[in-house]
Coordinates of C-alpha atoms and ligand atoms in Angstrom, one line a residue:
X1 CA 121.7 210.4 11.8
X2 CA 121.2 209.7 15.6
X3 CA 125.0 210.7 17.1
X4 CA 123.6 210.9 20.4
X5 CA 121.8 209.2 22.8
X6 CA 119.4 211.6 24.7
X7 CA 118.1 209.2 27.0
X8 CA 121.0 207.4 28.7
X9 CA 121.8 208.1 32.0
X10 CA 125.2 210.7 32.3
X11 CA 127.4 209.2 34.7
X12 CA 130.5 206.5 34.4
X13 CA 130.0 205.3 30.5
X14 CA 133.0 207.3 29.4
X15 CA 135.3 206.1 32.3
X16 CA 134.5 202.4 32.5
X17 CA 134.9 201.8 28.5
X18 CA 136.9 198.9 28.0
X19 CA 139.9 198.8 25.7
X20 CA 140.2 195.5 24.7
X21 CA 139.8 196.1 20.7
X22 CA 143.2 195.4 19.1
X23 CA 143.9 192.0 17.5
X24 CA 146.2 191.2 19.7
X25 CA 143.6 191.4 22.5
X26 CA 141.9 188.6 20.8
X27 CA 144.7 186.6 22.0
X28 CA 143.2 186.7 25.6
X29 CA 141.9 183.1 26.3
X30 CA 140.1 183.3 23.3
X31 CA 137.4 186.1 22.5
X32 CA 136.7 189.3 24.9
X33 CA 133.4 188.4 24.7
X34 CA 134.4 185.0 26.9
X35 CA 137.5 186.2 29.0
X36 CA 135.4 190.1 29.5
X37 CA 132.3 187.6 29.7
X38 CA 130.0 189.8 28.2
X39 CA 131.4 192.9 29.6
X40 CA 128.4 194.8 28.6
X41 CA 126.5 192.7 30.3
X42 CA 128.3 194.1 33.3
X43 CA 128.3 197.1 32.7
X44 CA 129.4 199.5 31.1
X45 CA 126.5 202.3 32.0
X46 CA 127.3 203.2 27.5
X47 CA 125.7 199.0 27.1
X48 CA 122.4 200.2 27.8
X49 CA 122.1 203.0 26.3
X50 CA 122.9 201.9 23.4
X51 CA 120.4 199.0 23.9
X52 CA 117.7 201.3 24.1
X53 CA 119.0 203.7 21.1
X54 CA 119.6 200.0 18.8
X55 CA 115.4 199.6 20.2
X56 CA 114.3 203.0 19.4
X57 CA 116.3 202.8 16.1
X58 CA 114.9 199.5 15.1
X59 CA 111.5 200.3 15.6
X60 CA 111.1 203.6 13.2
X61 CA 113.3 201.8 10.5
X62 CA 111.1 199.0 10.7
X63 CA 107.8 201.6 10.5
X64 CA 109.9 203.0 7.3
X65 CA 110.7 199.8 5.9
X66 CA 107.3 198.4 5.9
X67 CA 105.2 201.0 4.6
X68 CA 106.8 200.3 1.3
X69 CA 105.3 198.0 -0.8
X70 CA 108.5 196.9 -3.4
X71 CA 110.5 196.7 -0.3
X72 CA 111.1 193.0 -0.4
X73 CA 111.4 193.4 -4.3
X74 CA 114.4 196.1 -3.3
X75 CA 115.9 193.2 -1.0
X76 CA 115.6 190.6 -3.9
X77 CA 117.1 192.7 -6.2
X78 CA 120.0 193.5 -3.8
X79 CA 120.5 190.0 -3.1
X80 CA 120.4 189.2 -6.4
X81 CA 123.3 191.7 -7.6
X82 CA 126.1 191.2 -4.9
X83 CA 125.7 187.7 -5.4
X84 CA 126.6 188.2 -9.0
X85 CA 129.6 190.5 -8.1
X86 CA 130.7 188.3 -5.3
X87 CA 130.8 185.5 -8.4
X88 CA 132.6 187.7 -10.4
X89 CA 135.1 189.8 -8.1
X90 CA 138.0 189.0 -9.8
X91 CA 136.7 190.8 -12.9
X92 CA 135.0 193.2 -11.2
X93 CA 137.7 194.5 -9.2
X94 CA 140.1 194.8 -12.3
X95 CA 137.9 196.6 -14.4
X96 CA 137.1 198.9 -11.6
X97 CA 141.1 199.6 -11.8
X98 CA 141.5 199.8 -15.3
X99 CA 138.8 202.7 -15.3
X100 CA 139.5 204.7 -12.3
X101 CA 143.1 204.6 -13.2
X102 CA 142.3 205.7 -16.6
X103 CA 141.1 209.1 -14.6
X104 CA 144.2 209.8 -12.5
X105 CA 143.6 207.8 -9.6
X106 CA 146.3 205.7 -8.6
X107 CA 145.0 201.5 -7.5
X108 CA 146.9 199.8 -4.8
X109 CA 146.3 196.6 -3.7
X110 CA 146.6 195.1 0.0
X111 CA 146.8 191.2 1.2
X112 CA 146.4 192.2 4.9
X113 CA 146.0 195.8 7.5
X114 CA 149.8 195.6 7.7
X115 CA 150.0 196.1 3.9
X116 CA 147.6 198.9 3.4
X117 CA 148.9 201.0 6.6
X118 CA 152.2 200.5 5.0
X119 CA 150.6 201.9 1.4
X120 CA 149.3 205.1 3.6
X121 CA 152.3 206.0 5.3
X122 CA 154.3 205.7 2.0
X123 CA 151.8 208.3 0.7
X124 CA 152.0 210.3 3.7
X125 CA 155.7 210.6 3.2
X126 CA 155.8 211.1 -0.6
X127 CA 153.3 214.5 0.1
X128 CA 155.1 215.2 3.0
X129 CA 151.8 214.9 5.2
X130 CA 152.1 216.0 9.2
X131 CA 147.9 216.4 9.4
X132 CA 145.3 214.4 8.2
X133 CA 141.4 214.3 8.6
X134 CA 139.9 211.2 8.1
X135 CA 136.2 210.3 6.9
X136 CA 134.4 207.4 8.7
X137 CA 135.5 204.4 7.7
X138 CA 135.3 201.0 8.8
X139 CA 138.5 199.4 7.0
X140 CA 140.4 202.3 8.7
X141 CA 139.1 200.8 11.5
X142 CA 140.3 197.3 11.1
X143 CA 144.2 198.7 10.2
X144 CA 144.0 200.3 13.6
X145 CA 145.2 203.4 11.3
X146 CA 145.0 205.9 14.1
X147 CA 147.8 204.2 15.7
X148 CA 150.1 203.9 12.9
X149 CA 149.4 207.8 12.1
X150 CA 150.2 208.2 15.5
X151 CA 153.3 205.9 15.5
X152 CA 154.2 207.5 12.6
X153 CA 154.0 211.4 14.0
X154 CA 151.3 212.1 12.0
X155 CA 147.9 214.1 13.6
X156 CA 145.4 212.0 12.3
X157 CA 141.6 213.7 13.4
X158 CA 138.4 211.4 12.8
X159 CA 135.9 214.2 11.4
X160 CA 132.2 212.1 11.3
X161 CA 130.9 213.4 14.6
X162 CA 130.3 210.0 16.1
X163 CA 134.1 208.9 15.4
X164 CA 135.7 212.4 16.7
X165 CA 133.5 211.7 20.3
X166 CA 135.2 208.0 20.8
X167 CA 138.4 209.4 19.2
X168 CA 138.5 212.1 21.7
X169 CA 137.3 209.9 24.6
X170 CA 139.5 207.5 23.8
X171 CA 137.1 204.4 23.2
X172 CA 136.5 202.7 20.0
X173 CA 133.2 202.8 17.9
X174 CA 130.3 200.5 19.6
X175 CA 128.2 200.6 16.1
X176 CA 129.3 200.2 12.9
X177 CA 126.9 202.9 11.4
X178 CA 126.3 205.0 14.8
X179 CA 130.1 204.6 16.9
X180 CA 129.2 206.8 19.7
X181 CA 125.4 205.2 20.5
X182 CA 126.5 204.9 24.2
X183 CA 127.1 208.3 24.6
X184 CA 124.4 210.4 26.2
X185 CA 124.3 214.5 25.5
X186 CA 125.5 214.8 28.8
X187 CA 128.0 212.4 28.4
X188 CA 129.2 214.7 25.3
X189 CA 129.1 217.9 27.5
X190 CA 131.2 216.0 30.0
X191 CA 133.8 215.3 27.3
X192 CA 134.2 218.8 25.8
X193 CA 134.4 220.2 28.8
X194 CA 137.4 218.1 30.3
X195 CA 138.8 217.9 26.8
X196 CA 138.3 220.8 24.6
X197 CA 137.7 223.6 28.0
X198 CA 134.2 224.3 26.4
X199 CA 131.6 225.4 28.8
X200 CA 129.1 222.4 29.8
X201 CA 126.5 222.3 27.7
X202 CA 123.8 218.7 27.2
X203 CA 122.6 221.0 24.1
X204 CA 122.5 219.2 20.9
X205 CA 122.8 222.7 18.8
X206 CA 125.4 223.9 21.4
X207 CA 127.8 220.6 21.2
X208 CA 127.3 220.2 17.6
X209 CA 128.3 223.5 17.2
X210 CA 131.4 222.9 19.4
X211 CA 132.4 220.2 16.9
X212 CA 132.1 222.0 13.9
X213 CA 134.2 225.1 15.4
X214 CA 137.1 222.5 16.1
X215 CA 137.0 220.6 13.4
X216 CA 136.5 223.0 10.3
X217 CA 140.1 224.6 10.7
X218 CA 141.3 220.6 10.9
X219 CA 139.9 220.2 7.7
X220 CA 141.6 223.8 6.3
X221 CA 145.3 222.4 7.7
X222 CA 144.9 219.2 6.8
X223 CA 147.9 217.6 4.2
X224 CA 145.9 214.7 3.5
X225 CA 142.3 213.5 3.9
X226 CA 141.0 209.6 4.2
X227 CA 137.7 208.2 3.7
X228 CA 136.1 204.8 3.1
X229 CA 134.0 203.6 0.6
X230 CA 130.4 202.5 0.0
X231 CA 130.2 201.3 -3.3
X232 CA 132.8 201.3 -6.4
X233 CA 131.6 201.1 -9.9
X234 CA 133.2 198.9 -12.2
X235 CA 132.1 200.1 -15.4
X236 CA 132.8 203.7 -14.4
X237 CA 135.4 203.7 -11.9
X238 CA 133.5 205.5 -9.7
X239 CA 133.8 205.6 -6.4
X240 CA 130.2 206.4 -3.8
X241 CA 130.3 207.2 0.0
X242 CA 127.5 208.1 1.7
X243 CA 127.3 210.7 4.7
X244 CA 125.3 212.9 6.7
X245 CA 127.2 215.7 8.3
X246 CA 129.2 217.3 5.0
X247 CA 132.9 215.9 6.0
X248 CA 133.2 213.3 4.4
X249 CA 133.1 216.2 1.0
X250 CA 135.4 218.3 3.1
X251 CA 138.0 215.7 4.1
X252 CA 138.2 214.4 0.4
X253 CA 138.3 217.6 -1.7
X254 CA 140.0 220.0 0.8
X255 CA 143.6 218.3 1.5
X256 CA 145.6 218.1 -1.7
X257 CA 145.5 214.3 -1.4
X258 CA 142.8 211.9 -1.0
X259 CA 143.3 208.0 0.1
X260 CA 140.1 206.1 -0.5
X261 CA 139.8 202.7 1.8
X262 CA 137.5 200.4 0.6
X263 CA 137.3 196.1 1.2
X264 CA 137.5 194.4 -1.9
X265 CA 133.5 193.7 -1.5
X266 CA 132.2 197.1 -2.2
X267 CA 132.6 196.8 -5.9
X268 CA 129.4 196.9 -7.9
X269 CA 128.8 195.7 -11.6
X270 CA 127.2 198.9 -13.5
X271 CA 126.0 202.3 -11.9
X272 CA 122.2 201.8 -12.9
X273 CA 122.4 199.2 -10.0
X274 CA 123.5 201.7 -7.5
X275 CA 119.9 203.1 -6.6
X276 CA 118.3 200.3 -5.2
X277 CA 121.9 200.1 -2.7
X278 CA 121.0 203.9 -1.7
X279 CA 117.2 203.3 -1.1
X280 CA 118.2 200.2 1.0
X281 CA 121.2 201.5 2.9
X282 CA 119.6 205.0 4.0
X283 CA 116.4 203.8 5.3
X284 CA 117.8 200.4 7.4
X285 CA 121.2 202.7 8.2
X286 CA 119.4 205.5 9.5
X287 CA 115.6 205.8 8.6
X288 CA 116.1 208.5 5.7
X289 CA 114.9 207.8 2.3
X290 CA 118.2 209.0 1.4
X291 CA 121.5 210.0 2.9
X292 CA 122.4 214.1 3.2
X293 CA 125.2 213.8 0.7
X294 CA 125.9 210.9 -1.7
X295 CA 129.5 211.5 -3.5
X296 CA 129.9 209.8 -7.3
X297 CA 134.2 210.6 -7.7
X298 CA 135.3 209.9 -10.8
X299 CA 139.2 210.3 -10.5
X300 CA 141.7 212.6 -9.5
X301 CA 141.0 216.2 -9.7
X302 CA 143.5 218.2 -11.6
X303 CA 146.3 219.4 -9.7
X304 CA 145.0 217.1 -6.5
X305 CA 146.4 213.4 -5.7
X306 CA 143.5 210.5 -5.3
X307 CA 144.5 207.0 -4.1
X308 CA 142.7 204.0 -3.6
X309 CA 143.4 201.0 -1.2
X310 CA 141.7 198.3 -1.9
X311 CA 142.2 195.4 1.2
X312 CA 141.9 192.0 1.1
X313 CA 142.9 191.1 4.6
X314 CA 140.9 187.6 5.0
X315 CA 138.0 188.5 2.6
X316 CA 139.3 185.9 0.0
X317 CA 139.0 183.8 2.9
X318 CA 135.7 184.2 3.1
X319 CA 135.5 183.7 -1.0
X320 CA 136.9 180.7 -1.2
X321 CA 134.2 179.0 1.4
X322 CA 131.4 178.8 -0.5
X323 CA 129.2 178.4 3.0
X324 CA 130.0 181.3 4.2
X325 CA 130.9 183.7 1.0
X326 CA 127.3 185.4 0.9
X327 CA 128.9 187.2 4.3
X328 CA 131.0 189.2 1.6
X329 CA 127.2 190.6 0.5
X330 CA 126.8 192.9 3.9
X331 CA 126.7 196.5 3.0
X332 CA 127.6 197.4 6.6
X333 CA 124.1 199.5 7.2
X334 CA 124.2 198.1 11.1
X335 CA 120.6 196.8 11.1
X336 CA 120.9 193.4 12.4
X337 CA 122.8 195.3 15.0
X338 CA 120.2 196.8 16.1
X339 CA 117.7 194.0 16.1
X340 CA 119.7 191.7 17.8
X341 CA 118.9 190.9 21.7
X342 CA 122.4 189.7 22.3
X343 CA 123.8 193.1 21.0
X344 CA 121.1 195.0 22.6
X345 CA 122.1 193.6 26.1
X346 CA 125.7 193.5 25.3
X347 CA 127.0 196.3 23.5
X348 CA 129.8 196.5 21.0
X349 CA 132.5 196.6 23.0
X350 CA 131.4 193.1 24.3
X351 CA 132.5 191.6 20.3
X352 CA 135.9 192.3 20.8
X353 CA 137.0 193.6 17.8
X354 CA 135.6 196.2 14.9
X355 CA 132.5 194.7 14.0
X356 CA 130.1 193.8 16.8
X357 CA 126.4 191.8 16.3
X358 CA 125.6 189.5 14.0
X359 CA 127.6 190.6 11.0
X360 CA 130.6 191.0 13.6
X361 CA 130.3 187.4 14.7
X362 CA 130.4 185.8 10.9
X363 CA 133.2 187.9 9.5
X364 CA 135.5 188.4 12.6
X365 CA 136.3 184.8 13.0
X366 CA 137.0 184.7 8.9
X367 CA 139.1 187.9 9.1
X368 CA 141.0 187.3 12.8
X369 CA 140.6 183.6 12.4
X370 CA 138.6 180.9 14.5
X371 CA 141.4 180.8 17.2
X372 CA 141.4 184.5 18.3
X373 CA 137.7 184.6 17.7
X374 CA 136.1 181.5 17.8
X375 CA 133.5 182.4 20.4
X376 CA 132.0 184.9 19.1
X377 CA 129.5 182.2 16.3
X378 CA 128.3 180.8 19.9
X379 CA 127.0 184.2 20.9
X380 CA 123.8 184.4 19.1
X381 CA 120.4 182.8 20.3
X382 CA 120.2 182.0 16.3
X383 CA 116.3 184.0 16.9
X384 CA 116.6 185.0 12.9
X385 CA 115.7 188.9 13.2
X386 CA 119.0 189.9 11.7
X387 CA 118.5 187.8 8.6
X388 CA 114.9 188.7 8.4
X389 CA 116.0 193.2 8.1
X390 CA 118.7 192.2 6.3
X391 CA 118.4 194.7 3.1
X392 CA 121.2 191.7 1.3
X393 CA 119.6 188.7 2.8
X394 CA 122.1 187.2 4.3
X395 CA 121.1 184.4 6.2
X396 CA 122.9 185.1 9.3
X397 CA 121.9 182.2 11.7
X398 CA 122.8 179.6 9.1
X399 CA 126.2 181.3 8.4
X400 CA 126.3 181.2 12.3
X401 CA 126.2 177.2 12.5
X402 CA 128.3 176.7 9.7
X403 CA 131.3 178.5 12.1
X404 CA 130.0 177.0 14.7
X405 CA 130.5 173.7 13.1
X406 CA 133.8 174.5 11.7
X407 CA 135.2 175.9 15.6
X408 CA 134.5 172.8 17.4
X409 CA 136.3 171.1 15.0
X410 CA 139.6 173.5 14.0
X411 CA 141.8 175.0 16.7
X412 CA 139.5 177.7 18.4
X413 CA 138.4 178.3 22.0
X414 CA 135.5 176.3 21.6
X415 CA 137.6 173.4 20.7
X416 CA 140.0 173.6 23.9
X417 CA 141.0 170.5 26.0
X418 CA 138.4 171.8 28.7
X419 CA 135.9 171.8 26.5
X420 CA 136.2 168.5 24.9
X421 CA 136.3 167.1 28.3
X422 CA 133.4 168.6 29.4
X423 CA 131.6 167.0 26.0
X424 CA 133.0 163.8 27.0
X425 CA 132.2 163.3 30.6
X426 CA 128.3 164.8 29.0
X427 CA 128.7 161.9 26.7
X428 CA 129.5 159.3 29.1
X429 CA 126.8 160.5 31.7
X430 CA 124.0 160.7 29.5
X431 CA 124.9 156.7 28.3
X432 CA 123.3 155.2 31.2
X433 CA 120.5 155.5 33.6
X434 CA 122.9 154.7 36.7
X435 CA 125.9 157.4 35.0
X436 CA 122.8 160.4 34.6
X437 CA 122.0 159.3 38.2
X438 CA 125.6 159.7 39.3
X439 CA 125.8 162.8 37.1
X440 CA 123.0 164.5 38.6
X441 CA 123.8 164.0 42.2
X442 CA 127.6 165.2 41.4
X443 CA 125.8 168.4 39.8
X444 CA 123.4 169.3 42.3
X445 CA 126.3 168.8 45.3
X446 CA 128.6 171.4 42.8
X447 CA 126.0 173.7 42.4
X448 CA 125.0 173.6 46.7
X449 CA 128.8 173.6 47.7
X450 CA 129.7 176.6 45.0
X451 CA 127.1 178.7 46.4
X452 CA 128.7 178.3 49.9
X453 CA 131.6 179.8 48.6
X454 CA 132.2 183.6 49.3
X455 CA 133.8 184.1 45.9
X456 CA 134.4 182.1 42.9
X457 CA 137.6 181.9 41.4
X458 CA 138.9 181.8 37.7
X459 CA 136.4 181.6 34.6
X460 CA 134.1 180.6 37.7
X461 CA 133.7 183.9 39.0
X462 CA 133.3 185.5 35.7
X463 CA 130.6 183.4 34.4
X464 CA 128.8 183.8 38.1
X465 CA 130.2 187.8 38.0
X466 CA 126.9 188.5 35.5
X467 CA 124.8 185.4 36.2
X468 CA 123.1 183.7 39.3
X469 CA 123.4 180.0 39.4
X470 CA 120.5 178.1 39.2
X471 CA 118.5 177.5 42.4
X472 CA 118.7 173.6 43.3
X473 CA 115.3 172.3 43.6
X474 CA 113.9 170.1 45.5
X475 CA 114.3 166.1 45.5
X476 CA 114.6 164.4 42.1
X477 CA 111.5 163.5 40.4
X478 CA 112.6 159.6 40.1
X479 CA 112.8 160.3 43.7
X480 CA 109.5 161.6 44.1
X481 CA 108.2 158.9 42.4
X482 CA 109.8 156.1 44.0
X483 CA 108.4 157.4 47.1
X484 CA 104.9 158.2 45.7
X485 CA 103.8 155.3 43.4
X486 CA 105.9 152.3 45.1
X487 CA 102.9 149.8 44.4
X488 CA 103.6 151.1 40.0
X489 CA 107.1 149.8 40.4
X490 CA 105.9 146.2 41.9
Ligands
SF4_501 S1 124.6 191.7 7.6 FE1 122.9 192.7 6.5 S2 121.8 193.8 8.2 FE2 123.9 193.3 9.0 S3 125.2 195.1 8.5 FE3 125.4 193.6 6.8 S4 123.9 194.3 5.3 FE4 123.3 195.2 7.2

């Protein structure tokens, strides 16, 4: 898995990281990625190195991906199964229960983030839990857990290397399969040094062994460990997660307790469909044919505690639109992230909330709602390389337009008094030769008299903060003709 990026330049991407990720964030006029107006964009220095890391990334997946033959067989069949279990979640997700419960694990259920952090800090008090080390996990993620642990007075350590770099930094993930992308080696060095005291060091062997020095005692003290889930077996009651670095097994079988987070999508029909999920996720994840570790748990070890959370928290949202339910297909491997020229330029940070790129901008506004996160449909140049790598075929552009179409007509930013004004007045000038005429003068005077201005105020100044405006040309072509061909007109 790459953890690093070698390439990007050291200086100001740890210091400059927005923090702008909460839901209540969203709140801000709209999306981040208006009111920050694509604050990657801007900078931070983390945006492009993570551009270049999503390029590199994309390009030896894609050399993977292509050299095998049955690979768009391996798609269909993908497609093809979550599409059944999305049919059939209701059934799915019960029999999942009945079986892993059968086996000592104990099922709860949770309508929203507030619901499941509530279920974890129940557990954490019933065990009496002061330290926990957590597995990566993107639903953990989404319930902000790290700050109800910390609310709470619990030490709560993110153990997949990527996670424990933004977690000590202070930033939040910028890829859902790679968080710390934007981080060069030296950025790491930088970041032990002023946090843990270690000697600088841009080694990969000499940071890596940094990290496993701190974290292995975590795991030793540790009351209770968390992780997320990949895939959950139905028929079996089996739980999968796939990892790279080993912590994920030490986080869930060396605390006395395990809590399991997992969105009510992850659940699969039978385990004979798991392999074609493993061959697809490791090579568009992270180029391997397969992932270092894949766990298969059961239940509940004897004499050890195993919960499972499974969240809801806008997915049967998503279910009940039958336009936009294939989203629930996505097995979060990140690879229309990294294909994704918006993303590339922009970065993670730029989405606003936990999942950024394509995937980010159909399931936010279902699970934040089209008010806080309207936007984020309209930041897409709908170019179709996401939906063309992804291993589920979803059709992400067309997913993209339905929202689109739904946030100009429910209450979102895109559906705000200025912007149906601005519709309106387009209506009305483009109804008539005189109004365009009218129009057009009034544009090009707006555009001359703006750039007289020393600085632009308001949404003004943010759009021109990133942007140049365009340079007025020369007279009007009606203009030029009028002058040119009088004798046509006659
Ligand atoms: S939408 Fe497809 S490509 Fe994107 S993360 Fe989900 S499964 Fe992967």
């Amino acid at each position: 898995m790459t953890l690093v990026s070698s390439r990007a330049k050291p200086q100001a991407a740890l210091t400059l990281a927005p923090q702008i990720m909460s839901t209540e964030d969203l709140h801000l006029e709209g999306a981040p990625f208006l009111k920050e107006q694509t604050a990657g964009l801007y900078e931070p220095a983390g945006s492009k190195a993570a551009g270049e890391a999503a390029v590199r990334s994309t390009k030896q997946n894609r050399e993977i991906t292509d050299a095998i033959p049955y690979w768009q067989d391996w798609r269909e069949q993908a497609r093809a199964i979550k599409a059944f279990t999305v049919a059939n979640l209701d059934k799915l997700l019960v029999e999942f229960e009945r079986n892993i419960t059968a086996r000592g694990a104990t099922v709860l259920w949770a309508d929203s983030a507030e619901e499941a952090n509530r279920h974890v800090l129940e557990i954490a008090r019933e065990h009496n839990v002061k330290r926990v080390v957590k597995g990566k996990s993107m639903v953990s993620e989404e319930m902000e857990l790290n700050h109800t642990f910390a609310a709470a007075g619990i030490r709560a350590l993110e153990t997949d290397l990527g996670e424990y770099l933004v977690q000590l930094a202070g930033q939040r993930p910028t890829h859902i399969v790679t968080p710390a992308l934007h981080l060069s080696a030296e950025d790491v060095g930088r970041l032990f040094a002023e946090k843990l005291g270690e000697p600088f060091s841009a080694e990969h062997g000499d940071l890596t062994n940094i990290a496993r020095r701190q974290l292995r005692e975590e795991f030793l003290r540790a009351d209770m460990g968390t992780s997320g889930v990949n895939f959950a077996i139905a028929e079996t009651g089996t739980l999968v997660i796939v990892e790279n670095e080993g912590n994920v097994g030490l986080s869930t079988a060396t605390p006395p307790v395990h809590v399991a987070l997992m969105g009510m999508e992850k659940v699969l029909p039978r385990i004979d469909y798991l392999p074609v999920f493993l061959q697809l996720l490791a090579r568009v994840g992270t180029g391997q044919k397969l992932t270092s570790y894949t766990h298969l748990i059961h239940g509940a070890t004897p004499g050890r505690k195993l919960y499972v959370i499974i969240l809801d928290n806008g997915r049967s949202k998503i279910l009940s639109d039958p336009a936009a339910r294939q989203a629930l297909r996505c097995i979060r491997c990140g690879m229309c992230l990294n294909v994704c020229p918006v993303y590339r330029r922009a970065g993670g940070w730029a989405y606003g909330w936990v999942y950024p790129g394509p995937i980010g901008s159909i399931i936010t506004p279902h699970l934040v709602g089209l008010d806080k996160a309207g936007a984020l449909p309209f930041a897409s140049s709908l170019c179709g390389a996401c939906s063309e790598v992804c291993p589920v075929k979803i059709d992400i552009p067309h997913q993209l337009v339905h929202l689109r179409h739904r946030a100009v007509g429910e209450p979102s930013p895109m559906n705000s008094a200025t912007e149906r004004l601005t519709w309106r007045l387009w209506a009305w000038a483009m109804s008539g030769p005189k109004r365009y005429r009218l129009a057009m003068w009034a544009v090009r005077l707006g555009v001359r008299l703006t750039k007289l201005l020393p600085w632009h105020p308001g949404k003004l100044g943010a759009w021109t903060r990133g942007r140049e405006l365009p340079k007025v040309p020369g007279p009007a072509f009606r203009n030029w003709w009028r002058r040119n061909h009088s004798d046509f007109e006659k």
